[in-house]
XYZ file of C-alpha atoms in Angstrom:
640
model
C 105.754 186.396 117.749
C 105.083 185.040 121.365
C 102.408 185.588 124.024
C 104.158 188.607 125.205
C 103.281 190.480 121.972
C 99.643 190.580 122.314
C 97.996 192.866 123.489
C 96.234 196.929 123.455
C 98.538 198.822 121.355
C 97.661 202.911 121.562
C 98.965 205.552 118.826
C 98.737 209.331 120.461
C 99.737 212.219 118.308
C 100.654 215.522 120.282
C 101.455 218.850 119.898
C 103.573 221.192 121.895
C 100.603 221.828 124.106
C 97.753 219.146 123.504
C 96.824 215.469 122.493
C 95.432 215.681 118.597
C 94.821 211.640 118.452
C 94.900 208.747 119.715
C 94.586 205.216 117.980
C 93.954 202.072 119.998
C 94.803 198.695 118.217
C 94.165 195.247 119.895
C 95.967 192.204 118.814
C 94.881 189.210 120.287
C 95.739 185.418 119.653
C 93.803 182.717 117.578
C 93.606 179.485 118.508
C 92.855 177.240 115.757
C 92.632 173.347 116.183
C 91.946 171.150 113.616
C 91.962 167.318 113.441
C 93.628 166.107 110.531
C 94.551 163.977 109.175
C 91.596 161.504 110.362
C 90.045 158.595 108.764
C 86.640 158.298 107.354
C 84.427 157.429 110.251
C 86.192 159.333 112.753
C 85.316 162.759 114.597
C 86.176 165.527 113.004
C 86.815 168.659 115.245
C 87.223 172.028 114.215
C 87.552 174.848 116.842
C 88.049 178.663 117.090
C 89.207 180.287 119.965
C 90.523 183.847 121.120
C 92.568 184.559 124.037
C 91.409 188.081 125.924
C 88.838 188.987 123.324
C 88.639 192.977 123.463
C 85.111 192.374 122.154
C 82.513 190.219 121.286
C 83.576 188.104 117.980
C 81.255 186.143 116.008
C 83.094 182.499 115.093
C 81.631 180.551 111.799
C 82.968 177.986 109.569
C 82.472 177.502 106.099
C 82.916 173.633 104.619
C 84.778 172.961 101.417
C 81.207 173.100 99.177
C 80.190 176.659 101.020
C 78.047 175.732 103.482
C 78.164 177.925 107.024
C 78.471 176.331 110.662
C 78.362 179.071 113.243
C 80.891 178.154 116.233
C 82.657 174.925 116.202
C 81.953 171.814 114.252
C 82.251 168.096 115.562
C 81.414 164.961 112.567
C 81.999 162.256 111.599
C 84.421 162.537 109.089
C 83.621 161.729 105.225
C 84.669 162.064 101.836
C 82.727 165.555 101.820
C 84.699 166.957 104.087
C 87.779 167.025 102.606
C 89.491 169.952 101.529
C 90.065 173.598 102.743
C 87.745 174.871 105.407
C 87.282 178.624 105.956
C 86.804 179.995 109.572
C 85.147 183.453 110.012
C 86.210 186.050 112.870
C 83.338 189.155 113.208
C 83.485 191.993 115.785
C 81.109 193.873 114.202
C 83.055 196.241 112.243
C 85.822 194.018 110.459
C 85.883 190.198 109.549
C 89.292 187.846 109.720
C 89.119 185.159 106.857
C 91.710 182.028 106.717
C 91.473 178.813 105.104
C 93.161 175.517 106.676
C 93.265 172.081 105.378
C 91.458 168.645 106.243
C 92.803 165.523 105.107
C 90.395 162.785 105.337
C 91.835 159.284 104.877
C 90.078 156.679 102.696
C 89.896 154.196 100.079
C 88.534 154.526 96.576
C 86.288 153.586 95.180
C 83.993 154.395 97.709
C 81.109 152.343 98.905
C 79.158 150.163 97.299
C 81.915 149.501 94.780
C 80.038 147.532 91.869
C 81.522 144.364 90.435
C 83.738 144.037 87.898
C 83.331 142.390 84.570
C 86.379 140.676 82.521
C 86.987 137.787 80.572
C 89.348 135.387 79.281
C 90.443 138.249 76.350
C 89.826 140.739 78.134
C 92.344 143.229 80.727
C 91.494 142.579 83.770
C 91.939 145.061 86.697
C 90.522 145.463 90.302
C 90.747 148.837 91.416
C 91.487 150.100 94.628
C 93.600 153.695 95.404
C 94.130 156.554 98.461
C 91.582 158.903 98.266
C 92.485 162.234 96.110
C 95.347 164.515 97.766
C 95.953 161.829 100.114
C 100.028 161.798 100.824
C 102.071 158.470 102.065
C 102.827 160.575 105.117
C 99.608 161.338 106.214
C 98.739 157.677 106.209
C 101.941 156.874 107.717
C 100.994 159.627 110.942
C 97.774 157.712 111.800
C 100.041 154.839 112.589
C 99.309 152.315 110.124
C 100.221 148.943 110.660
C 99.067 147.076 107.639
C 98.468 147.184 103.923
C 97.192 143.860 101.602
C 95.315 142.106 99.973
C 92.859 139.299 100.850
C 91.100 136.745 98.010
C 87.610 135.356 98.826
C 87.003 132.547 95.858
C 83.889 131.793 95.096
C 83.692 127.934 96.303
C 82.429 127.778 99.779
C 84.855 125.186 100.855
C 87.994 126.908 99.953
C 89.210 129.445 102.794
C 90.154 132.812 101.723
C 93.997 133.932 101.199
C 96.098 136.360 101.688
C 97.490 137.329 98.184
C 99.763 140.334 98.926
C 100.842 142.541 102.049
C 102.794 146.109 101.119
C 106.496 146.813 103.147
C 105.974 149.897 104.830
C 109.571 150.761 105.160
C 110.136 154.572 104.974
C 110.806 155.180 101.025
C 110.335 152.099 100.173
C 107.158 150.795 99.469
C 107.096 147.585 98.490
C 104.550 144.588 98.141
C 105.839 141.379 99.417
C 103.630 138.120 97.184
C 101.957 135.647 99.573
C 100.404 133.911 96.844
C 101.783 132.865 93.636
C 99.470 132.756 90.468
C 97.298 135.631 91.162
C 97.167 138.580 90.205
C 99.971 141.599 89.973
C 100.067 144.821 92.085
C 100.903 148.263 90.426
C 104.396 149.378 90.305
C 104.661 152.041 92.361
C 102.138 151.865 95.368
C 103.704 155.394 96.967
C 101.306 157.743 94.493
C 98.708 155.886 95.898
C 97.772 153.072 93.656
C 96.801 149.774 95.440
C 95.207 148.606 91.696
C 95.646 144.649 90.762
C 95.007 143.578 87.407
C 96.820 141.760 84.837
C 96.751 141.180 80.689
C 94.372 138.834 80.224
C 92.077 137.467 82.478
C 91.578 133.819 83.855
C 88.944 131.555 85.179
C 90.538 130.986 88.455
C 90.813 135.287 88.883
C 86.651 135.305 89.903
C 85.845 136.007 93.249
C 85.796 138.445 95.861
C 89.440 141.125 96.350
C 89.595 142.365 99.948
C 91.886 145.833 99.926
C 92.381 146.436 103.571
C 94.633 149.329 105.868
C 95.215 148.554 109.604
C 95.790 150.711 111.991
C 96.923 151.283 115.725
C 93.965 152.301 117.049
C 92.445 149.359 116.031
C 90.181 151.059 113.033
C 90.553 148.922 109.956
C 89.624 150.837 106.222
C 89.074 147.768 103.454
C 86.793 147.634 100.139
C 86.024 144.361 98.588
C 85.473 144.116 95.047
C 84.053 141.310 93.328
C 85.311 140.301 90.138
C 83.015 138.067 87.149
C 84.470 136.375 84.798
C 82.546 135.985 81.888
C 83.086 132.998 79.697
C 81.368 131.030 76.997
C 81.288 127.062 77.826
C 80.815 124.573 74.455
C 78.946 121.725 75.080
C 80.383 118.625 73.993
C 83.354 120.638 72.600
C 85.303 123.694 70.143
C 85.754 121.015 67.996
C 82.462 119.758 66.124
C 81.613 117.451 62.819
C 79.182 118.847 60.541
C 75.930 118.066 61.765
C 76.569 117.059 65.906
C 74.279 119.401 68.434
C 76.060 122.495 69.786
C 74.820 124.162 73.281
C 76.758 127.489 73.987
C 76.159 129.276 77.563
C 77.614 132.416 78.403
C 78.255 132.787 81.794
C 80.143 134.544 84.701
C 79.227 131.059 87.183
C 76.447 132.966 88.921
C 72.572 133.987 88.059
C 73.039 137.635 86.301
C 71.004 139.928 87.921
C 67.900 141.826 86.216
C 69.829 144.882 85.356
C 72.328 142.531 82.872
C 72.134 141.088 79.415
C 74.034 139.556 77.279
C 74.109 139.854 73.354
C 75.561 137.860 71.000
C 77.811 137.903 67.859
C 77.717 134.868 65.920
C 79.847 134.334 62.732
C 79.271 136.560 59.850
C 77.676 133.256 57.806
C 75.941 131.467 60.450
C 72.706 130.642 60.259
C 71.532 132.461 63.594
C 70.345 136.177 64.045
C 72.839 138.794 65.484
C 72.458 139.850 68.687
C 70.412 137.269 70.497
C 69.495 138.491 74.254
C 69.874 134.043 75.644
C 72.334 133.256 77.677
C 71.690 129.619 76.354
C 71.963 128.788 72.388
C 71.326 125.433 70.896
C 71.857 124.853 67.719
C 70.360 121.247 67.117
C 72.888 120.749 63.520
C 75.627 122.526 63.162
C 76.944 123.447 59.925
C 79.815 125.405 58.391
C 78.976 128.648 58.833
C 78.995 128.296 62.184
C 82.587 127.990 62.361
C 84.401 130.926 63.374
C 84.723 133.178 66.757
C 81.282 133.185 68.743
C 81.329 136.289 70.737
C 79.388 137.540 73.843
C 79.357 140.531 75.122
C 77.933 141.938 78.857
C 75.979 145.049 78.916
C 74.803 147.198 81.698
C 72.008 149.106 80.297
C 74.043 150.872 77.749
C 77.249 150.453 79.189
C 79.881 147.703 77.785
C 81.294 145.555 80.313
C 82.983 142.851 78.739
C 82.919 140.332 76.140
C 84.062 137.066 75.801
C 85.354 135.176 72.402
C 85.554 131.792 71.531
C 86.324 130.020 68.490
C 84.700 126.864 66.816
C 85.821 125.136 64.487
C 83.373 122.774 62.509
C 84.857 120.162 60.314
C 82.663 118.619 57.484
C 81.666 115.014 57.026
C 83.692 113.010 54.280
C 81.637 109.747 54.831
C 78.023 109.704 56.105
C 78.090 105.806 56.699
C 81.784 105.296 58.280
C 80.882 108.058 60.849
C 77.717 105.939 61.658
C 79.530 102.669 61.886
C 82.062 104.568 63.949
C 79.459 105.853 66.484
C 78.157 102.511 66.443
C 81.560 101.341 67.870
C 82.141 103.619 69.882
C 79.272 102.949 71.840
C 79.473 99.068 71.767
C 83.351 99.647 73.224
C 82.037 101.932 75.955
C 78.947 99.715 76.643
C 81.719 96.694 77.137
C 83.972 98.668 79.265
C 81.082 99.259 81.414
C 80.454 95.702 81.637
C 84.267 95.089 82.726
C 84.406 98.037 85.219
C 81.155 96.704 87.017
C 82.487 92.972 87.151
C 85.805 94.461 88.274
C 84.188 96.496 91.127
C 81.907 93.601 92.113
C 84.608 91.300 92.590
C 86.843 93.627 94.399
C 84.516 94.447 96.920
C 83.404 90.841 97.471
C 87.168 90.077 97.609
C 87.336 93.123 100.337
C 84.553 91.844 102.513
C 85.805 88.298 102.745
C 88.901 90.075 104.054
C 86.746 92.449 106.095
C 84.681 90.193 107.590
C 87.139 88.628 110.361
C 87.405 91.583 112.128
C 84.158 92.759 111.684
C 82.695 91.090 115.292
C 79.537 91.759 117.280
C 81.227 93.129 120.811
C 77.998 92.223 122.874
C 77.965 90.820 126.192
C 75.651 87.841 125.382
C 77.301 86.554 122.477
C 75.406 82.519 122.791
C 77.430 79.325 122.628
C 79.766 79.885 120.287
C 81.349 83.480 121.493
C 81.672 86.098 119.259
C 79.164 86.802 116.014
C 79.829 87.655 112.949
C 78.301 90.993 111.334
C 78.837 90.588 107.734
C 75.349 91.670 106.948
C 74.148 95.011 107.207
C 71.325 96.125 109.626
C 67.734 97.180 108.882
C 66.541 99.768 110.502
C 63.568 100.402 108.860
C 61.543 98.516 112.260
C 63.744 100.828 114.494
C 62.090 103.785 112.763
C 58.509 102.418 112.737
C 58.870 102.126 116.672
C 59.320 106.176 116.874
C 55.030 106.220 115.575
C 53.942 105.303 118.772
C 56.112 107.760 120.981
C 55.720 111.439 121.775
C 57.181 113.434 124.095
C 60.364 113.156 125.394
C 60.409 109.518 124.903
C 60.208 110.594 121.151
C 63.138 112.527 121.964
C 65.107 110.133 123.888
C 64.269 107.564 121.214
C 65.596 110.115 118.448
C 69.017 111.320 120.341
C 69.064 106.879 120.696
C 68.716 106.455 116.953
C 71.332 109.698 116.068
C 73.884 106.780 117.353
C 72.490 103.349 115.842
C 75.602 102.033 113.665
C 75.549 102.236 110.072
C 72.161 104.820 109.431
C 73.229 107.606 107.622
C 70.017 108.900 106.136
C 67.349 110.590 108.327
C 64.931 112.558 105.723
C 62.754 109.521 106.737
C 62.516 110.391 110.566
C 62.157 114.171 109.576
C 58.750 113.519 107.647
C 57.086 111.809 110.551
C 53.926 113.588 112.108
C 54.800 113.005 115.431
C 59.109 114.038 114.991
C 57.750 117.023 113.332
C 55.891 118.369 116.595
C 58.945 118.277 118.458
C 59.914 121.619 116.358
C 57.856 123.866 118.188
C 57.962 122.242 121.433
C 60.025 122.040 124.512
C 62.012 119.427 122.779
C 62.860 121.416 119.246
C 66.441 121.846 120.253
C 66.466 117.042 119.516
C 64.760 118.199 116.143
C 67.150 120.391 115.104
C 69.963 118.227 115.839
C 68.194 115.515 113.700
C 67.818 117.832 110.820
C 71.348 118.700 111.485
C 72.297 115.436 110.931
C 70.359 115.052 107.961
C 71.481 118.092 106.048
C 74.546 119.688 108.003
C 78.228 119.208 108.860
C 80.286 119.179 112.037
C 81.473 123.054 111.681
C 77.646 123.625 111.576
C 77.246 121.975 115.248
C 79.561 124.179 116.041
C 78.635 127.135 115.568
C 75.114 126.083 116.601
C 76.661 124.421 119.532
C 75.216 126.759 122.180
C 71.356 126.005 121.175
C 71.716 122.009 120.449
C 72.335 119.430 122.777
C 76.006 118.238 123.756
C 77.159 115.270 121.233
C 77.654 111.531 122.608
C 80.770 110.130 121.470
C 79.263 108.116 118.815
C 77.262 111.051 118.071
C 80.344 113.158 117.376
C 82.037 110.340 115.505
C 78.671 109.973 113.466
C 78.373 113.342 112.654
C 82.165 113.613 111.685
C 81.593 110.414 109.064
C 78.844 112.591 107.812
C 80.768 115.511 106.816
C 83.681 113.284 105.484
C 80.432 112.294 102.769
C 79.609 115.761 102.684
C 83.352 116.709 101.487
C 83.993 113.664 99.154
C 81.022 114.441 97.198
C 82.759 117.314 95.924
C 86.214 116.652 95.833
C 87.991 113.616 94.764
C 91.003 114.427 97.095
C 90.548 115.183 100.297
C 93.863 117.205 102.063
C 94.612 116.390 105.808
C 94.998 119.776 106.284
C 91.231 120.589 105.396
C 89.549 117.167 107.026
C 91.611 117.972 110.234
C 90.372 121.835 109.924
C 86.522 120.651 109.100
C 86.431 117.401 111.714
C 88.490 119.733 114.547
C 91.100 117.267 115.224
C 93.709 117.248 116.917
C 96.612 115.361 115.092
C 96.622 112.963 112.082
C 96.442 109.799 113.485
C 93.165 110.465 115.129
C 92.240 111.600 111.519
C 93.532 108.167 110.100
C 91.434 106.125 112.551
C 88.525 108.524 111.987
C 88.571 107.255 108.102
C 89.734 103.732 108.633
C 86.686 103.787 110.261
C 84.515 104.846 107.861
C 86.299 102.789 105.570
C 85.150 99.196 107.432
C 81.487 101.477 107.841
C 81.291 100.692 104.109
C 80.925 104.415 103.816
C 83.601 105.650 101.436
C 85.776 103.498 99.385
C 89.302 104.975 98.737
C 93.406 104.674 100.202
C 95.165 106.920 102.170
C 97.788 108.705 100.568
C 100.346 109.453 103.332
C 103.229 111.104 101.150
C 100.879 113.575 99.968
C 98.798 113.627 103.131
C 95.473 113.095 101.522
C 92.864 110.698 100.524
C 91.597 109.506 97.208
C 88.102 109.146 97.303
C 86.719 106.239 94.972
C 83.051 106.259 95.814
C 80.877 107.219 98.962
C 77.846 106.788 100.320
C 74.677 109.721 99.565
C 73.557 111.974 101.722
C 69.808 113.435 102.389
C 69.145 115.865 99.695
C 68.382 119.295 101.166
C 65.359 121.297 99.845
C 68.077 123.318 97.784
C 69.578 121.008 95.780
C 66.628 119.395 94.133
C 66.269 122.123 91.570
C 70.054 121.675 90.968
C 69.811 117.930 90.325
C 66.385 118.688 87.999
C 67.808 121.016 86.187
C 71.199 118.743 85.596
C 68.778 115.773 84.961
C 67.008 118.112 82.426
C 70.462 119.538 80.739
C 71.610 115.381 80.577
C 68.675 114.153 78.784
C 68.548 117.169 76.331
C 72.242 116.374 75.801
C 70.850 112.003 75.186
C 68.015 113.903 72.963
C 70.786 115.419 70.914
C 72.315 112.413 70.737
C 69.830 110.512 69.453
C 69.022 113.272 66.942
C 72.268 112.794 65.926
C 72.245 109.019 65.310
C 69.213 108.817 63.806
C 70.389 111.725 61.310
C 73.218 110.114 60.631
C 70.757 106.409 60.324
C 68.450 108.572 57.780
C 71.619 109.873 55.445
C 73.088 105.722 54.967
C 69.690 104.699 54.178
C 69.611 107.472 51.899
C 73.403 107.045 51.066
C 72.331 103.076 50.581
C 68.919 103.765 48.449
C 70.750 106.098 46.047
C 73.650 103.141 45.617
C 71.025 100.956 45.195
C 69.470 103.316 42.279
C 72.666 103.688 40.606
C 73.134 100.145 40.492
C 69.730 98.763 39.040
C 69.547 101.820 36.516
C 73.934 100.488 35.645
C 72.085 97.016 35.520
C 69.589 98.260 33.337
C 72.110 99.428 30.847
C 74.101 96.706 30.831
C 70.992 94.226 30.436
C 69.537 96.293 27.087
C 73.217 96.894 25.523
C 73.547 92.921 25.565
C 70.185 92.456 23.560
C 71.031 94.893 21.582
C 74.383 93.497 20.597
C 71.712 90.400 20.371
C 69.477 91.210 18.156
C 72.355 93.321 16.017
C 74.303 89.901 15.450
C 71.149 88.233 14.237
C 69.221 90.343 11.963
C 70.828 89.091 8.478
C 68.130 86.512 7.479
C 69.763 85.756 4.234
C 71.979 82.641 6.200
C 75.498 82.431 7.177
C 77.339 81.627 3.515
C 76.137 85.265 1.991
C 77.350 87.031 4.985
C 80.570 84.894 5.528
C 80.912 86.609 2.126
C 80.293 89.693 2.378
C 83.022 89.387 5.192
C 85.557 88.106 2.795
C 84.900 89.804 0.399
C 85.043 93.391 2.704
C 88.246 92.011 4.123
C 89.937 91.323 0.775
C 89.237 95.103 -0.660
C 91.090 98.244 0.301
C 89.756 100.594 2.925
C 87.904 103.526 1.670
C 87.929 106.891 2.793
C 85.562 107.776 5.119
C 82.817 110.823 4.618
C 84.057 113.113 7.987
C 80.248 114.323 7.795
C 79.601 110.107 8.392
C 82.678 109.299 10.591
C 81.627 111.739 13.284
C 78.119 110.460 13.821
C 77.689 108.268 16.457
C 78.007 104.506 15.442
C 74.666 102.900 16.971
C 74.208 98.792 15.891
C 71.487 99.601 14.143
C 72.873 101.603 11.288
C 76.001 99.522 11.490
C 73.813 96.494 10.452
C 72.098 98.457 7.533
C 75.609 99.585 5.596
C 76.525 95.697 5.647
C 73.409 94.993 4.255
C 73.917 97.491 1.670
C 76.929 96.549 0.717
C 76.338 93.221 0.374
C-alpha cells in the first residue's frame, strides 16, 4: 500500500430510481515506532500515532506482564521489559490490537551476581551469557566494539589482566587468549554463551572475572563475578607419623561471611565426630584412623556449594626411641646451621662496610683540618625528635616537613604519638600531619593520588618516600620486577631505577643484587616499616598460630621423652626379672649338685655302676613330666 491509498472509502447501493445505502469506510495510517533493540539502561520509547484520524481514538499500551499505559511510554529500559508489547487503538465502537517486539540487550546473570564456590576437585565455571532471545545481530546493530574478559586477583599488588577478547568478525566468532593458564571460554560464543570454566579447579583461579561489552556510544554492559576457592591447608604436612599434631583449616583465603558454614567429613574410623561446624581442627595426636580423605564441604543455608578433599596419610611409629634421638638431631643440625648462617651474615656485612665505607663521605662545607669525614656510623636521631616537644605551630610544622628529609630515619610512629604533632591534625597545619602519617604507613602511589590535599615533595622527600615503598614491596615479595618498581616509584627509565636502589643499598636499607638479565632484584633482607593499626591483629594472631604450632611441638617431644623412659623402664624390667632367673637357676643347679651327703666314693659309684648297665625303658607316663633337679636328685638316690 502507499499514502495514496488512505483515505474515506463510500459504498452506495442504488436502484433504478433511488439511493438504498450507503457505507462509509475510513482507512487511515498507523504510525508505530519502537526502539529496539536498546540496552539495559537506555530509554525506551514506544509511540502510536494516526495520520488524519476520522475520529477521536483512544491509544494504550499493554507491557509484556499485562500491565496498561494509556498513550505513549518513555523508560528506562530493563530486563522487564522485554518481550512483545501490545498497543490498543479505540474509537469508541471497534478496537485495533497488534503486538510488536522489544529486544532489550543485557548480560546474565543479572545484578548482584553472588560468588561462586569451587575447589581443587571440583568443576569450576563462571557464568556469564546474552540475555534470553537475545540474537548476535541485534548486538551487532548497537555497534559493539568489544567483547572480553578481565581478571581481578585477589593480591592487591598484582594489576588486573586481560584474559580473553572475542573476534567479532561476521560468522565468525571467535575468542582470541591474552593470557595463558587461565581459564577456557565456551565453544561456541554465537548462541550466546560467554561462560568460562574448566575441569577442575585451581588455587591460582580465585578472584574477581570481569565480563564486559563495549559499545559506540560509549555505554559499556560488564558483570563481575567473584570466584572462592575453597581448600583445606595441613599444617606441618599430608604426610604425618603416628602421634605428631595435625591443624586442618578450611578455607577460601577470606573471612566467610555469617550466612556460610562449613561441615566436615572426617574418615570413617577417626576419632572425631562427623560433621563439625570449625573451620579450624586440631587434633593434638594423630593416630591411624585418621588417615584417609578429610573432606569439607561449603553450605549456604541448605544449599551445597562445594567441597573440598584432601587426603592424609599417617604412617605408624616402628621405634619410639630412634624417632626421639632423630628429633634430637635434627634440631641440634638446625640449631648449628643457625649458628653458621649468623657468623656468615655477620662477616659479610662487616666485610661490605669496610668496602662501603670509602665512599661513604660527609659532603659538608666545614669539613675541619683534615677535609672530608667519614660516616661509617649511623645517626641518632632520637635528640632530633625530642627538640619537636618544645615547638607548636608552624615551627612544629616546619620542623616536621625538616625531619621528613633527615638521612637514614625511616620510622615515624614515634613523631605521630607526640601531644603536640597530634594537634596539627585538626589545625591549619593538618595537611604536614598527614604527610607524616603518610610517610609512616603509606607508599608513593598513595601521595599520589592524595597529591592535591598534601604538600608538594622536596627532592629528598620524594627520594625518601620512594625508599619507603621499595620496603613496603620487598616485604612481600622476594623479587622485585623493574616493570612493577618503575610502575609503583613513577620512573621514567631504568637507570634512574638502578640509582634509586643503589641508593638504598649504601642507605643500609635493603640488602640484595640486581639482576639485570631478568630485570629484577633479589631481595635478601630489608629494613621494617611502622606497623599500621591493621596489621597488629595479623601479626597476633600469626604470633598466636606460631607458638601453638612450638606448643605442639613440645607436646610432641615430650610424648615421645615419656614413651623411651617407658620404652627404657620396661627394658630395664625385663632385664632384672631375666637376671632373676638366671641368678635362682644357678643355685638351684647349686644346691642340686650338692645334696648327696653320703661323700663322693658312693656316688662316684652309683655313676659307674649306672654307666656300666643297659638303658631301661622309660615309663611315657614318667618321660613326659617335666624334669625339675629336684626329682632328678631323688631317682639317683633311689637307685643307689
Amino acid at each position: 500500500m502507499t499514502k495514496a491509498d488512505f483515505g474515506i472509502f463510500s459504498c452506495t447501493v442504488k436502484n433504478r430510481f433511488e439511493e438504498v445505502a450507503k457505507e462509509e469506510y475510513s482507512l487511515v495510517q498507523i504510525n508505530v515506532e519502537v526502539d529496539s533493540p536498546v540496552l539495559v539502561g537506555e530509554r525506551l520509547s514506544l509511540s502510536c500515532s494516526v495520520t488524519n484520524p476520522v475520529r477521536t481514538l483512544e491509544i494504550s499500551w499493554v507491557d509484556p506482564h499485562g500491565h496498561k499505559n494509556s498513550g505513549g511510554v518513555t523508560v528506562q529500559a530493563a530486563d522487564q521489559h522485554r518481550g512483545h508489547w501490545t498497543f490498543i487503538l479505540n474509537d469508541g465502537s471497534t478496537e485495533k490490537i497488534e503486538k510488536v517486539k522489544v529486544a532489550v540487550i543485557d548480560l546474565l546473570p543479572p545484578a548482584p551476581v553472588l560468588p561462586q564456590f569451587t575447589s581443587t576437585s571440583r568443576p569450576v565455571t563462571v557464568p556469564c551469557s546474552l540475555s534470553a532471545n537475545t540474537s548476535w545481530e541485534e548486538v551487532q546493530s548497537k555497534g559493539v566494539l568489544q567483547v572480553g574478559w578481565n581478571f581481578y586477583p585477589p593480591t592487591p599488588l598484582c594489576d588486573q589482566s586481560s584474559l580473553l577478547s572475542l573476534s567479532l568478525e561476521v560468522g565468525k566468532q571467535t575468542w582470541v587468549r591474552q593470557t595463558e593458564g587461565m581459564l577456557q571460554p565456551a565453544t561456541n560464543p554465537r548462541n550466546g554463551d560467554l561462560s568460562l570454566g574448566r575441569r577442575l579447579g585451581r588455587t591460582e583461579d580465585a578472584g574477581d572475572y570481569e565480563c564486559f561489552m563495549k559499545f559506540q556510544n560509549g555505554a559499556i554492559l560488564s558483570r563481575t563475578v567473584r570466584l572462592e576457592v575453597l581448600q583445606i591447608l595441613a599444617s606441618p604436612g599430608t604426610q604425618l607419623t603416628e602421634g605428631q599434631h595435625l591443624k586442618l583449616i578450611c578455607t577460601t583465603g577470606r573471612s566467610l561471611p555469617p550466612d556460610l558454614r562449613v561441615l566436615w567429613f572426617p574418615p570413617s574410623e577417626s576419632s572425631l565426630p562427623a560433621a563439625s561446624t570449625s573451620a579450624h581442627i586440631h587434633i593434638p595426636r594423630v593416630g591411624r584412623a585418621d588417615s584417609g580423605t578429610w573432606r569439607c564441604d561449603l553450605w549456604r543455608r541448605e544449599e551445597l556449594l562445594t567441597s573440598a578433599e584432601l587426603l592424609l596419610r599417617i604412617d605408624p611409629v616402628e621405634n619410639s626411641h630412634v624417632w626421639r634421638w632423630l628429633t634430637v638431631f635434627i634440631a641440634a643440625a638446625i640449631l648449628i646451621l643457625l649458628i653458621v648462617l649468623f657468623v656468615v651474615v655477620q662477616r659479610r656485612r662487616q666485610r661490605t662496610r669496610r668496602q662501603r665505607r670509602p665512599r661513604r663521605l660527609c659532603q659538608c662545607k666545614k669539613t675541619g683540618q683534615h677535609g672530608l669525614k667519614l660516616t661509617a656510623k649511623p645517626r641518632h636521631h632520637k635528640m632530633e625528635v625530642e627538640q619537636l616537644l618544645s615547638l607548636s605551630g608552624s615551627a612544629l610544622a616546619q620542623a616536621v616537613s625538616s625531619l621528613l628529609e633527615t638521612p637514614g630515619l625511616y620510622v615515624f610512629s614515634d613523631i605521630l604519638e607526640l601531644p603536640n604533632v597530634r594537634e596539627l591534625e585538626n589545625g591549619p597545619h593538618a595537611p604536614v600531619y598527614h604527610l607524616l602519617h603518610l610517610f609512616a604507613y603509606g607508599t608513593y602511589c598513595d601521595y599520589k593520588e592524595k597529591a592535591a590535599s598534601l604538600p608538594e615533595l622536596t627532592p629528598a622527600q620524594r627520594n625518601k618516600l620512594r625508599h619507603l615503598s621499595i620496603i613496603s614491596l620487598a616485604s612481600n615479595l622476594k623479587c622485585l620486577p623493574y616493570s612493577l618498581l618503575l610502575q609503583q616509584l613513577e620512573l621514567k627509565n631504568v637507570r634512574e631505577l638502578e640509582d634509586l636502589l643503589i641508593d638504598a643499598v649504601y642507605c643500609d636499607i635493603i640488602q640484595g643484587k640486581l639482576d639485570q638479565r631478568n630485570q629484577q632484584v633479589e631481595v635478601d633482607c630489608s629494613v621494617g616499616r611502622d606497623l599500621g593499626p591493621n596489621e597488629l591483629p595479623n601479626i597476633v594472631s600469626t604470633l598466636q598460630e606460631w607458638c601453638t604450632g612450638c606448643e605442639a611441638v613440645l607436646c610432641g617431644i615430650e610424648e615421645q621423652v615419656s614413651r623411651a623412659n617407658q620404652y627404657r623402664e620396661s627394658q630395664l624390667k625385663v632385664k632384672v626379672q631375666v637376671e632373676t632367673e638366671v641368678s635362682n637357676l644357678q643355685k638351684t643347679l647349686k644346691a642340686s649338685a650338692a645334696s648327696p651327703s653320703s661323700g663322693p666314693a658312693p656316688a662316684g659309684g652309683a655313676s659307674n655302676q649306672d654307666a656300666d648297665q643297659p638303658a631301661e625303658p622309660r615309663d611315657p607316663a614318667s618321660s613326659q613330666e617335666p624334669r625339675q633337679p629336684g626329682k632328678k636328685s631323688s631317682k639317683v638316690k633311689g637307685k643307689h
